[in-house]
PDB file of C-alpha atoms in Angstrom:
ATOM      1  CA  MET A   1     114.903 177.881 176.693  1.00  0.00           C
ATOM      2  CA  SER A   2     113.599 177.868 179.599  1.00  0.00           C
ATOM      3  CA  ASP A   3     115.189 175.961 183.082  1.00  0.00           C
ATOM      4  CA  ARG A   4     112.256 173.686 181.937  1.00  0.00           C
ATOM      5  CA  GLU A   5     111.562 172.892 178.433  1.00  0.00           C
ATOM      6  CA  THR A   6     115.842 171.579 179.590  1.00  0.00           C
ATOM      7  CA  THR A   7     114.935 169.308 182.871  1.00  0.00           C
ATOM      8  CA  VAL A   8     114.395 165.976 181.606  1.00  0.00           C
ATOM      9  CA  ARG A   9     111.768 164.390 184.749  1.00  0.00           C
ATOM     10  CA  HIS A  10     112.070 160.026 184.885  1.00  0.00           C
ATOM     11  CA  ALA A  11     109.428 158.276 186.122  1.00  0.00           C
ATOM     12  CA  PRO A  12     110.971 157.428 189.586  1.00  0.00           C
ATOM     13  CA  ARG A  13     111.620 153.837 190.087  1.00  0.00           C
ATOM     14  CA  ALA A  14     108.598 152.424 191.476  1.00  0.00           C
ATOM     15  CA  VAL A  15     106.315 153.598 189.383  1.00  0.00           C
ATOM     16  CA  VAL A  16     108.381 151.551 186.196  1.00  0.00           C
ATOM     17  CA  VAL A  17     107.886 148.817 188.879  1.00  0.00           C
ATOM     18  CA  SER A  18     104.403 148.710 189.482  1.00  0.00           C
ATOM     19  CA  ALA A  19     103.828 149.936 185.740  1.00  0.00           C
ATOM     20  CA  TRP A  20     105.454 146.265 184.733  1.00  0.00           C
ATOM     21  CA  ALA A  21     104.268 144.421 188.304  1.00  0.00           C
ATOM     22  CA  VAL A  22     100.039 145.143 187.470  1.00  0.00           C
ATOM     23  CA  PRO A  23     100.419 142.532 184.975  1.00  0.00           C
ATOM     24  CA  ILE A  24     102.295 140.742 185.976  1.00  0.00           C
ATOM     25  CA  MET A  25     100.535 139.646 189.296  1.00  0.00           C
ATOM     26  CA  VAL A  26      96.381 139.289 187.169  1.00  0.00           C
ATOM     27  CA  ALA A  27      98.382 136.845 184.994  1.00  0.00           C
ATOM     28  CA  GLY A  28      99.585 134.557 187.192  1.00  0.00           C
ATOM     29  CA  GLN A  29      97.002 135.419 189.114  1.00  0.00           C
ATOM     30  CA  PHE A  30      97.647 137.577 192.165  1.00  0.00           C
ATOM     31  CA  ALA A  31      94.882 140.061 190.444  1.00  0.00           C
ATOM     32  CA  MET A  32      93.708 141.210 194.472  1.00  0.00           C
ATOM     33  CA  LEU A  33      97.606 141.488 195.341  1.00  0.00           C
ATOM     34  CA  ALA A  34      97.532 144.176 192.010  1.00  0.00           C
ATOM     35  CA  VAL A  35      95.845 147.088 193.748  1.00  0.00           C
ATOM     36  CA  VAL A  36      98.640 147.545 195.373  1.00  0.00           C
ATOM     37  CA  PRO A  37     101.196 147.947 192.793  1.00  0.00           C
ATOM     38  CA  LEU A  38      97.586 149.986 190.597  1.00  0.00           C
ATOM     39  CA  ALA A  39      98.155 152.656 193.237  1.00  0.00           C
ATOM     40  CA  ILE A  40     101.252 153.295 193.600  1.00  0.00           C
ATOM     41  CA  ALA A  41     101.803 153.498 189.328  1.00  0.00           C
ATOM     42  CA  LEU A  42      98.376 155.611 189.562  1.00  0.00           C
ATOM     43  CA  ILE A  43      99.647 157.912 191.999  1.00  0.00           C
ATOM     44  CA  GLY A  44     102.737 158.315 190.541  1.00  0.00           C
ATOM     45  CA  THR A  45     102.240 158.931 187.378  1.00  0.00           C
ATOM     46  CA  LEU A  46      99.334 161.641 187.888  1.00  0.00           C
ATOM     47  CA  ARG A  47     101.669 164.486 187.872  1.00  0.00           C
ATOM     48  CA  ASP A  48     102.932 162.867 184.400  1.00  0.00           C
ATOM     49  CA  THR A  49      99.832 164.434 181.643  1.00  0.00           C
ATOM     50  CA  ARG A  50     101.932 161.996 178.867  1.00  0.00           C
ATOM     51  CA  LEU A  51     101.073 159.288 181.534  1.00  0.00           C
ATOM     52  CA  ARG A  52      98.195 159.542 183.700  1.00  0.00           C
ATOM     53  CA  TRP A  53      96.302 158.538 180.783  1.00  0.00           C
ATOM     54  CA  GLY A  54      97.789 155.583 180.366  1.00  0.00           C
ATOM     55  CA  ALA A  55      96.752 154.996 184.618  1.00  0.00           C
ATOM     56  CA  ILE A  56      93.213 156.025 184.163  1.00  0.00           C
ATOM     57  CA  ALA A  57      92.685 152.851 181.483  1.00  0.00           C
ATOM     58  CA  LEU A  58      94.601 150.908 183.336  1.00  0.00           C
ATOM     59  CA  THR A  59      93.206 151.324 186.661  1.00  0.00           C
ATOM     60  CA  ALA A  60      89.398 151.235 184.600  1.00  0.00           C
ATOM     61  CA  ALA A  61      90.513 147.950 183.185  1.00  0.00           C
ATOM     62  CA  TYR A  62      91.217 146.787 186.825  1.00  0.00           C
ATOM     63  CA  ALA A  63      88.350 148.383 188.356  1.00  0.00           C
ATOM     64  CA  THR A  64      86.129 147.260 186.125  1.00  0.00           C
ATOM     65  CA  PRO A  65      86.231 143.228 187.614  1.00  0.00           C
ATOM     66  CA  LEU A  66      87.425 144.214 190.181  1.00  0.00           C
ATOM     67  CA  ALA A  67      83.339 145.807 190.894  1.00  0.00           C
ATOM     68  CA  LEU A  68      81.578 143.470 189.567  1.00  0.00           C
ATOM     69  CA  TRP A  69      83.492 140.742 191.951  1.00  0.00           C
ATOM     70  CA  ALA A  70      82.758 142.082 195.088  1.00  0.00           C
ATOM     71  CA  ILE A  71      79.416 143.975 194.382  1.00  0.00           C
ATOM     72  CA  GLY A  72      78.853 139.870 192.491  1.00  0.00           C
ATOM     73  CA  PRO A  73      76.005 137.596 194.448  1.00  0.00           C
ATOM     74  CA  ASP A  74      78.222 134.110 193.722  1.00  0.00           C
ATOM     75  CA  ARG A  75      81.759 135.085 194.661  1.00  0.00           C
ATOM     76  CA  ALA A  76      84.558 133.224 194.231  1.00  0.00           C
ATOM     77  CA  GLN A  77      87.153 133.219 196.937  1.00  0.00           C
ATOM     78  CA  SER A  78      89.414 135.415 195.264  1.00  0.00           C
ATOM     79  CA  LEU A  79      89.246 137.872 192.546  1.00  0.00           C
ATOM     80  CA  SER A  80      91.783 136.103 190.017  1.00  0.00           C
ATOM     81  CA  LYS A  81      89.592 133.398 190.329  1.00  0.00           C
ATOM     82  CA  ASP A  82      86.038 134.995 189.440  1.00  0.00           C
ATOM     83  CA  MET A  83      87.742 137.471 186.999  1.00  0.00           C
ATOM     84  CA  HIS A  84      87.311 136.365 183.046  1.00  0.00           C
ATOM     85  CA  PRO A  85      89.684 136.109 181.204  1.00  0.00           C
ATOM     86  CA  VAL A  86      89.037 138.791 178.513  1.00  0.00           C
ATOM     87  CA  PHE A  87      88.964 141.445 181.659  1.00  0.00           C
ATOM     88  CA  ALA A  88      92.250 139.452 183.304  1.00  0.00           C
ATOM     89  CA  ALA A  89      93.369 139.656 178.871  1.00  0.00           C
ATOM     90  CA  LEU A  90      92.469 143.284 178.765  1.00  0.00           C
ATOM     91  CA  ILE A  91      95.057 144.341 182.299  1.00  0.00           C
ATOM     92  CA  VAL A  92      97.842 142.549 181.253  1.00  0.00           C
ATOM     93  CA  ALA A  93      97.073 144.147 177.229  1.00  0.00           C
ATOM     94  CA  VAL A  94      96.964 147.652 178.982  1.00  0.00           C
ATOM     95  CA  GLY A  95      99.206 146.952 181.575  1.00  0.00           C
ATOM     96  CA  VAL A  96     101.849 145.659 179.711  1.00  0.00           C
ATOM     97  CA  ALA A  97     101.469 148.970 176.568  1.00  0.00           C
ATOM     98  CA  PHE A  98     101.273 151.599 179.795  1.00  0.00           C
ATOM     99  CA  ALA A  99     103.962 150.579 181.307  1.00  0.00           C
ATOM    100  CA  VAL A 100     106.283 150.301 176.984  1.00  0.00           C
ATOM    101  CA  SER A 101     105.477 153.965 177.435  1.00  0.00           C
ATOM    102  CA  PHE A 102     107.628 154.938 180.068  1.00  0.00           C
ATOM    103  CA  HIS A 103     110.525 152.798 178.207  1.00  0.00           C
ATOM    104  CA  VAL A 104     108.937 154.743 174.938  1.00  0.00           C
ATOM    105  CA  LEU A 105     109.008 158.293 176.788  1.00  0.00           C
ATOM    106  CA  ARG A 106     111.764 158.451 178.383  1.00  0.00           C
ATOM    107  CA  ARG A 107     113.862 158.090 174.977  1.00  0.00           C
ATOM    108  CA  LYS A 108     111.952 160.823 172.830  1.00  0.00           C
ATOM    109  CA  ARG A 109     112.982 162.843 175.332  1.00  0.00           C
ATOM    110  CA  ALA A 110     116.452 161.724 176.481  1.00  0.00           C
ATOM    111  CA  HIS A 111     117.128 162.624 172.457  1.00  0.00           C
ATOM    112  CA  ARG A 112     115.626 166.057 172.506  1.00  0.00           C
TER     113      ARG A 112
END
């Protein structure tokens, strides 16, 4: 067994907290500020192939209403007010699934 196989890598605490912060901030009507934890979660998971797709899915789910808000002719003063509830629900669902995946992978790695 090589060192790489025996080493259990955990996601940095900032990445896990950021993964939970995105759906909480969107649900709490702070959608524009959620870009900060989203960027932290995305950058922090680029090396982990198991988590990378969750971060990319969350980024895509967030980027769609952000782009619609930015290019829209009659946009509200905040992203939260302009975002369709379906987009908000999608971001929250993907965000929670992504955050839970951290905990599931940690348990799987710990049992090896």
